[in-house]
Coordinates of C-alpha atoms in Angstrom, one line a residue:
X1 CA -11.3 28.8 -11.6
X2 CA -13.6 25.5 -11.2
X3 CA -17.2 26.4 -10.1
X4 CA -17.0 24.0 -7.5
X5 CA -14.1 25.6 -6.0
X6 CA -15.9 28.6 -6.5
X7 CA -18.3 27.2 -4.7
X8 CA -16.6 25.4 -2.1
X9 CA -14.8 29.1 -1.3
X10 CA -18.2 30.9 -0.5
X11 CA -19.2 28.7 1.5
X12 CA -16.0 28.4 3.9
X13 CA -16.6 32.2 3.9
X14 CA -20.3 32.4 4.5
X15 CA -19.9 30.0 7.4
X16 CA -16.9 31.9 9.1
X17 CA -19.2 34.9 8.4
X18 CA -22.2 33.7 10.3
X19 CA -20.4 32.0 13.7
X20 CA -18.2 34.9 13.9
X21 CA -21.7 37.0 14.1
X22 CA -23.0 34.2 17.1
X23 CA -25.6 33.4 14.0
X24 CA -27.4 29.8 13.9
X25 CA -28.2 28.4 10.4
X26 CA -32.4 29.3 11.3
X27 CA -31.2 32.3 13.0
X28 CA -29.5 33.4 9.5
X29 CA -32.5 32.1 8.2
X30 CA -34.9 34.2 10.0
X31 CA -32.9 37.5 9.1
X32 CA -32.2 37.3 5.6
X33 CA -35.7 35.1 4.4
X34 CA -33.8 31.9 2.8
X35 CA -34.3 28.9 4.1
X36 CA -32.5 27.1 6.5
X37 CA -31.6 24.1 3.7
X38 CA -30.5 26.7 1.0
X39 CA -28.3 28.4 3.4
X40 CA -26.4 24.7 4.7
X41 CA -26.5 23.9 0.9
X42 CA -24.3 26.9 0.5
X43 CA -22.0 26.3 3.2
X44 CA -21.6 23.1 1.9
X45 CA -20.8 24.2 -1.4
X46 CA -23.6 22.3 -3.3
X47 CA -25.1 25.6 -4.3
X48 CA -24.0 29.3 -5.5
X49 CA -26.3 31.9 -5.0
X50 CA -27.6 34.1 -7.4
X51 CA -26.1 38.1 -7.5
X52 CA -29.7 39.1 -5.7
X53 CA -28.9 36.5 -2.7
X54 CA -25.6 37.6 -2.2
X55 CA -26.1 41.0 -1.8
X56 CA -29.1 40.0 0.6
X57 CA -26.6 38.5 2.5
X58 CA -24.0 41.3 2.2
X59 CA -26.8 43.6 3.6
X60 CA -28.0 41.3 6.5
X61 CA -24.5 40.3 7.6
X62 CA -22.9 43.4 7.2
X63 CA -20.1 42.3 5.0
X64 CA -19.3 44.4 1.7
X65 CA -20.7 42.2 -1.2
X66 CA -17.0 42.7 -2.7
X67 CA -15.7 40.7 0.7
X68 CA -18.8 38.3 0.3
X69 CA -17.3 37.2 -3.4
X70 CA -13.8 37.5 -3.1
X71 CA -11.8 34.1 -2.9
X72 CA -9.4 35.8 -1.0
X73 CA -9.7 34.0 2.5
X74 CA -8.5 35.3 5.6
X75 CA -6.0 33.5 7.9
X76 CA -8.0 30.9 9.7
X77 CA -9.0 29.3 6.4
X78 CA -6.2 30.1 4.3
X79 CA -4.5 26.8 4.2
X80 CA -8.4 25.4 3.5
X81 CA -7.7 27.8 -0.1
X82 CA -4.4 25.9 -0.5
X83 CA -5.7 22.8 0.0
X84 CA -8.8 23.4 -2.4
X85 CA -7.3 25.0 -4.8
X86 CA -4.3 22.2 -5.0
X87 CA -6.5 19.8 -6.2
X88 CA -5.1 16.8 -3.7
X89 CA -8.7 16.1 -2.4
X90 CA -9.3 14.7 -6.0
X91 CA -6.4 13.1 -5.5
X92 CA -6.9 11.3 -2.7
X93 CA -8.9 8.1 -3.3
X94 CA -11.4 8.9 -0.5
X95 CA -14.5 7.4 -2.3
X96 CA -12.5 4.0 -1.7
X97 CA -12.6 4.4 2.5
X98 CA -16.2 5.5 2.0
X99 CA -15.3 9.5 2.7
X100 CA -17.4 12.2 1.0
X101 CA -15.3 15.2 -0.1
X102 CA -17.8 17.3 1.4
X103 CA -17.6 15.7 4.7
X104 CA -13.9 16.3 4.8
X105 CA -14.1 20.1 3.8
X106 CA -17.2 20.4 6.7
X107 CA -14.7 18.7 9.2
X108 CA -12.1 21.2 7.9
X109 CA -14.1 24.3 7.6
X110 CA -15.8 23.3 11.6
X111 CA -12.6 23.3 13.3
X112 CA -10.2 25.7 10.7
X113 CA -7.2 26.5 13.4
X114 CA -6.8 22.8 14.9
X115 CA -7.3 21.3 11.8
X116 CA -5.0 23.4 9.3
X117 CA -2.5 22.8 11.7
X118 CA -2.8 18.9 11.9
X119 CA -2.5 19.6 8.2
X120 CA 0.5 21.4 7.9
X121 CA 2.0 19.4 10.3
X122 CA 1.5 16.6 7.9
X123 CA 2.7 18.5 5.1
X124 CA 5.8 19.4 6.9
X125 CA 6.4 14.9 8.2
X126 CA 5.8 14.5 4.3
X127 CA 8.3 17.1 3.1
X128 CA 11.1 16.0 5.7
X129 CA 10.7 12.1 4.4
X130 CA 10.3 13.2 1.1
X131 CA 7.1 12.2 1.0
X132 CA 6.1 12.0 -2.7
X133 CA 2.7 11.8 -4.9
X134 CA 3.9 8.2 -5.5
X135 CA 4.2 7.0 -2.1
X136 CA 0.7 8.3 -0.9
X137 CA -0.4 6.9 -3.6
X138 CA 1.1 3.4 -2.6
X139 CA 0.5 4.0 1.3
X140 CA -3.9 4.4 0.1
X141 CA -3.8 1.4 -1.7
X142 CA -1.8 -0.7 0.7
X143 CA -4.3 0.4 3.4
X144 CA -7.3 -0.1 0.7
X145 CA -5.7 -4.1 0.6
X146 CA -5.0 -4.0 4.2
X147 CA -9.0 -2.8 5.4
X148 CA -10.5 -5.6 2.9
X149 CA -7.9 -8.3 4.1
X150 CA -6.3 -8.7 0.6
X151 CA -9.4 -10.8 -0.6
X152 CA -11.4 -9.2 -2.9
X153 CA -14.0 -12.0 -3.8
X154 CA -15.4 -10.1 -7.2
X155 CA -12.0 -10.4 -8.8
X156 CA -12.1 -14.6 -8.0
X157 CA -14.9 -14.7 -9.4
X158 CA -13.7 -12.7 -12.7
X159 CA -10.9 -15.3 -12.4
X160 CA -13.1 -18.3 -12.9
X161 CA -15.2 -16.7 -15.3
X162 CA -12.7 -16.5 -18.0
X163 CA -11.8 -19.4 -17.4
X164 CA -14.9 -21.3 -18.4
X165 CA -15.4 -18.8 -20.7
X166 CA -11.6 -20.2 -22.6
X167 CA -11.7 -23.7 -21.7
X168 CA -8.6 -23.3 -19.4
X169 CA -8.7 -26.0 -16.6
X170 CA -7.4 -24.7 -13.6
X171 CA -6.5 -27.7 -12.1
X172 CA -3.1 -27.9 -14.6
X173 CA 0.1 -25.4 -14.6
X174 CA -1.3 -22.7 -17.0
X175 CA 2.1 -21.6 -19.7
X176 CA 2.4 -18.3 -21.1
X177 CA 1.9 -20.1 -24.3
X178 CA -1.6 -20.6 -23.2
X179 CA -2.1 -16.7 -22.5
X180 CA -0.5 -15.7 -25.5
X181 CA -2.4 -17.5 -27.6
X182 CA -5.6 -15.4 -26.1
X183 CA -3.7 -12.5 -26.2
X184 CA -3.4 -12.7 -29.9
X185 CA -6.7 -14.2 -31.1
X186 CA -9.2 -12.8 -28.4
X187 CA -7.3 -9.6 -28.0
X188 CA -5.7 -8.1 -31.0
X189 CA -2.4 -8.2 -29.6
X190 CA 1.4 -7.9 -31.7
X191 CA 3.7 -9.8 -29.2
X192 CA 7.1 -7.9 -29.5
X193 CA 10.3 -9.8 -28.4
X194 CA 13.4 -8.3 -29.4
X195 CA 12.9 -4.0 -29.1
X196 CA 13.1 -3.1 -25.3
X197 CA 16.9 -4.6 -26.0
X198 CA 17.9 -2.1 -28.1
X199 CA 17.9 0.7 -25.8
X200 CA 20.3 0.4 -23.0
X201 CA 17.9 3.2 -20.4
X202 CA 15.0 0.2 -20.7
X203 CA 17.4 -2.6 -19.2
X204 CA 15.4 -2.7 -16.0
X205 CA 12.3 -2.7 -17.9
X206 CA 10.5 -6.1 -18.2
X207 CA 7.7 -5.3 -20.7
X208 CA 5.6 -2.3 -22.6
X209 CA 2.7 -2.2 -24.1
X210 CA 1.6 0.5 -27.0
X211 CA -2.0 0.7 -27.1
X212 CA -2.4 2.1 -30.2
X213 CA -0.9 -0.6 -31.9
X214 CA -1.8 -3.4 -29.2
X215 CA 2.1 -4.0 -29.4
X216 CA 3.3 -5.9 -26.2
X217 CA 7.2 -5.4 -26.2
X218 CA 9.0 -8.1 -24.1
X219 CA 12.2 -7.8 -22.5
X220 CA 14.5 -10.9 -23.6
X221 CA 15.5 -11.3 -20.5
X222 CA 12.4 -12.0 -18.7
X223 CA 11.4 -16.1 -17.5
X224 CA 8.5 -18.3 -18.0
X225 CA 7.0 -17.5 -15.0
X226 CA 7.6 -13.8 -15.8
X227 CA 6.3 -13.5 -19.6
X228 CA 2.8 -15.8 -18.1
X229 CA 2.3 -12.8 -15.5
X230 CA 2.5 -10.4 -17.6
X231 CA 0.4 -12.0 -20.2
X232 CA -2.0 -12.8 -17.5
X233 CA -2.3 -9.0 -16.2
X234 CA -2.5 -7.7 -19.9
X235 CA -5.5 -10.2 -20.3
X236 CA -6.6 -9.3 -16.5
X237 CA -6.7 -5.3 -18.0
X238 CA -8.8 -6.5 -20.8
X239 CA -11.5 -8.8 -19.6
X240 CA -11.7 -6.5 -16.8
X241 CA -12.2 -3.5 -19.3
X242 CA -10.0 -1.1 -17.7
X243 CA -8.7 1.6 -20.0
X244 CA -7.5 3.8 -17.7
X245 CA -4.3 2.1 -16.8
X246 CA -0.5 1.6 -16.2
X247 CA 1.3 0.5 -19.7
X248 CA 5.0 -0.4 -18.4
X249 CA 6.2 -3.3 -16.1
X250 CA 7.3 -2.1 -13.6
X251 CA 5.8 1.3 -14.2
X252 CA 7.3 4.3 -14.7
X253 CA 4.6 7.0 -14.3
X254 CA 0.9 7.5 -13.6
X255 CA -1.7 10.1 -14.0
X256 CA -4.1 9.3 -11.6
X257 CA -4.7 6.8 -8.7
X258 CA -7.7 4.8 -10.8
X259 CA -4.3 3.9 -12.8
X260 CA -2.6 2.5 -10.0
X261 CA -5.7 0.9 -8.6
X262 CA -6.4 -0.9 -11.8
X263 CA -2.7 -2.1 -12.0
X264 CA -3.3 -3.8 -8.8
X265 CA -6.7 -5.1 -9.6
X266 CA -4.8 -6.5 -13.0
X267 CA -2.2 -8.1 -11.1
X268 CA -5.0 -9.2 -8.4
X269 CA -6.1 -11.3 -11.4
X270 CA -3.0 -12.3 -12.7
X271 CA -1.8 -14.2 -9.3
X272 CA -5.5 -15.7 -9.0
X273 CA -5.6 -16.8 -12.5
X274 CA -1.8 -18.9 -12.7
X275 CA -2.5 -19.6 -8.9
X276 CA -6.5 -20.8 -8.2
X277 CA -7.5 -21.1 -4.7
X278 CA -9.1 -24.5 -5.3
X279 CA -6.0 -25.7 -6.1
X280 CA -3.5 -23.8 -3.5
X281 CA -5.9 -24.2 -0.7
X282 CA -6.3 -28.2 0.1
X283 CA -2.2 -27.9 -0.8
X284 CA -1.3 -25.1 1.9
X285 CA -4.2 -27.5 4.7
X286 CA -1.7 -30.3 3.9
X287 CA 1.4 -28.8 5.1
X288 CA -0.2 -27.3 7.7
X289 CA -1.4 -30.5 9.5
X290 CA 1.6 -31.8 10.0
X291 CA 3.1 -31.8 13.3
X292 CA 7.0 -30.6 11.7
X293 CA 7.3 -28.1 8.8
X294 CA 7.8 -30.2 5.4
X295 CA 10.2 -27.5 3.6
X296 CA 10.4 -29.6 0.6
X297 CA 7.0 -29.9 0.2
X298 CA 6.1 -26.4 0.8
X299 CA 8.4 -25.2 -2.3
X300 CA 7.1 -28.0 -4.0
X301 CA 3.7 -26.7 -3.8
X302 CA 5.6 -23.2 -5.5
X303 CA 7.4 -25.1 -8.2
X304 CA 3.9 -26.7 -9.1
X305 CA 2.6 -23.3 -10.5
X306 CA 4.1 -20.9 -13.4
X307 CA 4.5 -18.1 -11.1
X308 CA 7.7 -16.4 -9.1
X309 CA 8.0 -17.1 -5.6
X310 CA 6.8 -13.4 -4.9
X311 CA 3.5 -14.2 -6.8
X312 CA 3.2 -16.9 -4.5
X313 CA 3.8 -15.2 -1.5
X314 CA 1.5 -12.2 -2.3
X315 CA -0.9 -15.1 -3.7
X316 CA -0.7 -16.2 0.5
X317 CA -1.5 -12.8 1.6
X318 CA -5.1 -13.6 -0.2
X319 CA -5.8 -17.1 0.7
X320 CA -4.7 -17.2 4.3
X321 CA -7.2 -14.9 5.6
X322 CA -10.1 -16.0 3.6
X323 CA -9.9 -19.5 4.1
X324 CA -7.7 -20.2 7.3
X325 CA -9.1 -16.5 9.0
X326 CA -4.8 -16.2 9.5
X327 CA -5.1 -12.3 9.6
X328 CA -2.3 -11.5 11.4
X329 CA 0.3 -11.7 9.1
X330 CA 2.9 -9.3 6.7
X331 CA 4.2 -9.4 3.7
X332 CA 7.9 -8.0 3.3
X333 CA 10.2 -7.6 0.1
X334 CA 13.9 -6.8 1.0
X335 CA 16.8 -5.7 -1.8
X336 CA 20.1 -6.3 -1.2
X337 CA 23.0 -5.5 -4.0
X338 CA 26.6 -7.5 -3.5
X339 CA 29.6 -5.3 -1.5
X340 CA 26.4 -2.9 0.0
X341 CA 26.0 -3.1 3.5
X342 CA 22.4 -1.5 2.5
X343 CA 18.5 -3.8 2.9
X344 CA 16.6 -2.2 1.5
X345 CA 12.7 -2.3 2.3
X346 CA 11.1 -1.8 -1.2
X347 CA 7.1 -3.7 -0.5
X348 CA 5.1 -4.3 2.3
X349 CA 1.8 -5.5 3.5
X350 CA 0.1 -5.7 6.9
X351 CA -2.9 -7.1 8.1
X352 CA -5.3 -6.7 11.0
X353 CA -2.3 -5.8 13.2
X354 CA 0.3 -3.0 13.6
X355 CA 3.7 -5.8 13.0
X356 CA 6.8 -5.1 12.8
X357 CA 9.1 -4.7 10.9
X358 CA 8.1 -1.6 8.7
X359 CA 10.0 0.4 6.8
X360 CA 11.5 3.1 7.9
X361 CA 13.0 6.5 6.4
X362 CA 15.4 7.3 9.3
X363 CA 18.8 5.9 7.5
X364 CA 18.5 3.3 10.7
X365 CA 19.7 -0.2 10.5
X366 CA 17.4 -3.2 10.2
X367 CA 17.5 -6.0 12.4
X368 CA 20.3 -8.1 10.8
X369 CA 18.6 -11.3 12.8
X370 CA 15.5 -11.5 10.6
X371 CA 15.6 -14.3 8.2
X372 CA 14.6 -12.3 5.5
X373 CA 18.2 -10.7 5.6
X374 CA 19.8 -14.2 6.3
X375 CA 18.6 -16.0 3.1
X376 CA 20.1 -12.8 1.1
X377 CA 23.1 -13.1 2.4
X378 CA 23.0 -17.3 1.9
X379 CA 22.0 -17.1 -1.6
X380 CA 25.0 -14.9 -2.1
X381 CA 27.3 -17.5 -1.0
X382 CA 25.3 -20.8 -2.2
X383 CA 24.4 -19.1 -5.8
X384 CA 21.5 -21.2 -5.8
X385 CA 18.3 -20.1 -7.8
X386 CA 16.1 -20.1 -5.1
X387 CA 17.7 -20.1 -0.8
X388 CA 14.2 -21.1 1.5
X389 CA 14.6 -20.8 5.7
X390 CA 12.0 -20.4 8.5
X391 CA 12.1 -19.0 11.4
X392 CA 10.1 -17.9 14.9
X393 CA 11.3 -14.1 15.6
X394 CA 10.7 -12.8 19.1
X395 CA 9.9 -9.2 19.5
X396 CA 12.1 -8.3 22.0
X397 CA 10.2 -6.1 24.5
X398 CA 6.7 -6.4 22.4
X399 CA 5.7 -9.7 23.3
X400 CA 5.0 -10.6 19.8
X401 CA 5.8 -13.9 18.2
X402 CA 6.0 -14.7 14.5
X403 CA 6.7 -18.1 13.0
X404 CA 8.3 -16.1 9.1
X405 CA 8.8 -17.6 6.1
X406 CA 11.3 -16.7 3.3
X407 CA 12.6 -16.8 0.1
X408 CA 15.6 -15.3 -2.1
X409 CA 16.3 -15.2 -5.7
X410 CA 18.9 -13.0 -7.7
X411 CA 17.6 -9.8 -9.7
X412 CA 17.7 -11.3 -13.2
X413 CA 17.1 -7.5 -13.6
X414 CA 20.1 -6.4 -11.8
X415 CA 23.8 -7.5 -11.4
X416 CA 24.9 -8.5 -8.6
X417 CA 21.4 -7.5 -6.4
X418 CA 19.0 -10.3 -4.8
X419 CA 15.8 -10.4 -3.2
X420 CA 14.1 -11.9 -0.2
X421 CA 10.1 -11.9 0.0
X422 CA 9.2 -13.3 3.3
X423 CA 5.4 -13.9 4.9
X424 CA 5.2 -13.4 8.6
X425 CA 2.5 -15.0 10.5
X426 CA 2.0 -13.4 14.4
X427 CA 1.7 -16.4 16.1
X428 CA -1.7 -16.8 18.6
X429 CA -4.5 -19.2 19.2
X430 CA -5.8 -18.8 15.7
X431 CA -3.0 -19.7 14.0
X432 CA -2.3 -22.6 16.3
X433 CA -5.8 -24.0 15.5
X434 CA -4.8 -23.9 11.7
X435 CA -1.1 -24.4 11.6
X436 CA 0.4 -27.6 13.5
X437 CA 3.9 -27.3 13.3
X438 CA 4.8 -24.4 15.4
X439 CA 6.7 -26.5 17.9
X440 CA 8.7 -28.2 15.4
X441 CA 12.1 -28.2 17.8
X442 CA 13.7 -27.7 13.6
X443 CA 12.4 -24.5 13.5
X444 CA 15.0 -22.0 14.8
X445 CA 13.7 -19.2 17.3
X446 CA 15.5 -15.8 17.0
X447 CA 15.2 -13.2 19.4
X448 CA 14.8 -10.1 17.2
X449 CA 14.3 -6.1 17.2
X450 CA 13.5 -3.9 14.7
X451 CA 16.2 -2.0 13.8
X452 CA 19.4 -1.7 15.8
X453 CA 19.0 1.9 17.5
X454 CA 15.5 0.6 18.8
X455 CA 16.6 -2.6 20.1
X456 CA 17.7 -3.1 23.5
X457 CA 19.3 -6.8 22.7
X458 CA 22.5 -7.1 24.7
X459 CA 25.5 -8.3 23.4
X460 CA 24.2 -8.6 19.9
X461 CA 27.1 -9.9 17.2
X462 CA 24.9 -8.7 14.5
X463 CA 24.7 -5.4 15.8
X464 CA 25.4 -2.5 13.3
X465 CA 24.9 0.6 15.5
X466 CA 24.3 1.4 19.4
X467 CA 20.9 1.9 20.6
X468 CA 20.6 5.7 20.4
X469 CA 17.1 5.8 20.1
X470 CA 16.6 3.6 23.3
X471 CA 19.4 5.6 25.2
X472 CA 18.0 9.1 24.2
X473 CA 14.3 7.4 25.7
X474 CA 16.2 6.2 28.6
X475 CA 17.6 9.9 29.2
X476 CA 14.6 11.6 29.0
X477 CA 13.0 9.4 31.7
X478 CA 15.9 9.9 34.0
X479 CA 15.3 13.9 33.4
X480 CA 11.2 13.7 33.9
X481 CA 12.0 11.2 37.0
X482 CA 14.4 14.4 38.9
X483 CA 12.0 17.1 38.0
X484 CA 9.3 15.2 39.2
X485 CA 11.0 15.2 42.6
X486 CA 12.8 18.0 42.5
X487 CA 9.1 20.0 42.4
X488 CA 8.1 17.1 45.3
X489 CA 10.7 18.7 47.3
X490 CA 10.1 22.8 46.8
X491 CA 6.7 22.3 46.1
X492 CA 5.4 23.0 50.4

């Protein structure tokens, strides 16, 4: 057993012990001769007391010393054990929301029956969505990205440090020829282009690295803009000095959050590095100023930096709420594979505001009206490398406007599956200040819902299942509505 479980355990106990007696810390105090702050350091399990204190305690409170030091607990606080004694409070990142662990366990321990069963309530939400170690993990960080905007200014400034530091201009399209030439001198690394091929299980895999060796090993089937990411989030991982990291692309498996926190960081510094905000920012004011949206100079603006359209798209989720204060947006990244009648919902972000769409694990059906759905299915027919719309979704029965853009491009990963990564931008006063083009009469408005047994569209062509959420709603209110004057009726 850990001391500080150990710990943790006596003092759950000695506090149950004292309020069941009606005792006050100075009233526990005053019986036993400690002092008030020993005794709350002990229920807080900072401090375990010596064999002499405990049986002082035993004696005072009336509890056999065996009972006092047993980490048995009783019912109220036996989830409190589990919980303890699983480990998941180290595995929650709660340093990163500004939570003390010892806060949470007093918050716990102050409220045992209310708050072990908020807990196995979530437990049981987690289990029935199969709720894994790898999704929480995922859900902390996007809300970590989400409560800081997406901006983290330190890692900018790490950006631009390296690159006086190399004599990279920012100003030009960086090539991973440039990176890999840091890579090898500054770094140590063996660039490896030909072994992930070899083994069929790795086709999905883009690149590895073996840290022993410094061995980078490339998948052949990777692209310009591709190979300069990855060489930009392997130097990223290195000037950064994080060692405890993720070493495949995309990863397979992690030990501990830091590891998927670092990967992000990495890949933080990736996108700022082939993407600079001084250069991205006076380009983005420039299409917004204009009183109709320029679609070929928006992807022009993407084609003008080594990086995949989602790097640019996650690259706006950073920019557009430092420097336009555009906070209400979302980030979405849809998969769709040929013949399936499946979207499938694999990334999203969300900022300042509770959007829709979100992902959902009810097998329902999204809303086949947004346009990140309609450029999958146009860049299955067109074949073209890269299908671009916009489009102004209407929330039907929110009241919530959002002027979306999106973009999708095949798997190169994957036969016969695309992707769509779309930016959605809720549209207000703010973003009319900033953004001059929301009344361009080109720009088609949609009335949308969020998935089809939630949406209460009538008549919908696109409609893949009847509205039996809404209906079973509608039911319930027509129930509440006859028993509310049915007991009107008998009540005199």
């Amino acid at each position: 057993m850990e001391q500080e479980y150990i710990k943790l355990i006596f003092g759950l106990k000695l506090k149950q012990i004292r309020t069941e007696k009606d005792l006050s810390l100075f009233g526990l105090s005053k019986i036993c001769g400690l002092s008030k702050s020993y005794l709350n350091e002990i229920e807080k399990g900072k401090k375990y007391p010596k064999p002499d204190k405990i049986i002082l305690l035993s004696e005072k409170l009336e509890v056999p010393y065996d009972q006092m030091v047993s980490l048995k607990l009783d019912k109220n606080l036996a989830p409190i054990g589990d919980l303890l004694q699983s480990k998941i409070l180290k595995e929650i990142p709660l340093d990163l929301f500004g939570i003390k662990e010892s806060d949470l366990i007093d918050i716990v321990a102050n409220a045992p029956a209310k708050v072990n069963a908020f807990i196995s309530t979530i437990i049981e939400i987690a289990q029935h969505y199969s709720f894994s170690r790898e999704s929480f993990f995922l859900a902390s960080l996007r809300s970590y990205q989400e409560a800081n905007n997406n901006y983290f200014e330190n890692l900018e400034q790490e950006v631009l440090k390296f690159a006086k530091a190399y004599h990279l201009d920012l100003s030009k399209k960086l090539s991973s020829k440039d990176l890999e030439e840091i890579l090898i001198e500054e770094y140590g690394y063996i660039i490896n282009n030909g072994e992930l091929e070899k083994y069929e299980a790795l086709e999905n895999l883009r690149s590895l690295f073996v840290p022993e060796t410094k061995t980078l090993l490339l998948s052949a089937d990777i692209n310009e803009a591709q190979r300069a990411f990855i060489y930009a989030k392997e130097i990223g991982y290195n000037f950064l000095a994080y060692t405890d990291r993720l070493y495949s692309f995309p990863w397979i498996k992690f030990e501990n959050f830091d590891q998927v926190l670092n990967n992000f960081y990495a890949s933080y510094f990736a996108g700022a590095l082939l993407i600079p905000k001084t250069q991205l920012t006076p380009q983005l004011e420039e299409v917004f100023k204009e009183g109709n949206f320029n679609a070929d100079k928006f992807l022009s603006i993407i084609d003008n930096y080594n990086a995949s359209p989602e790097s640019f798209y996650q690259r706006l989720t950073n920019i557009l709420p430092n420097f336009f204060a555009i906070q209400d947006l979302f980030f979405l990244r849809f998969t769709h594979r040929l013949g399936s009648k499946k979207y499938h919902l694999k990334k999203e972000l969300h900022l300042s505001h509770q959007h829709s769409p979100r992902a959902n694990e009810t097998n329902e059906h999204y809303c086949r009206r947004w346009v990140s759905l309609k450029v999958l299915n146009d860049i299955k027919t067109s074949q073209k490398k890269h299908e671009f719309d916009i489009q102004i979704s209407n929330y039907q029965g929110e009241g919530n406007q959002y002027i979306v853009l999106s973009s999708a491009t095949k798997d190169p990963f994957k036969d016969n599956q695309y992707r769509s990564i779309s930016i959605g931008l809720l549209m207000n006063k703010q973003l009319s200040k900033k953004v001059k083009f929301l009344n361009d009469p080109s720009i088609k408005t949609q009335q949308v819902g969020v998935t089809c047994e939630r949406c209460a569209i009538k008549n919908c062509k696109e409609r893949q299942n009847s509205a039996i959420v809404l209906d079973r709603i509608d039911k319930n209110k027509k129930v509440a509505a006859i028993v509310e004057e049915l007991h009107t009726k008998f009540k005199s």
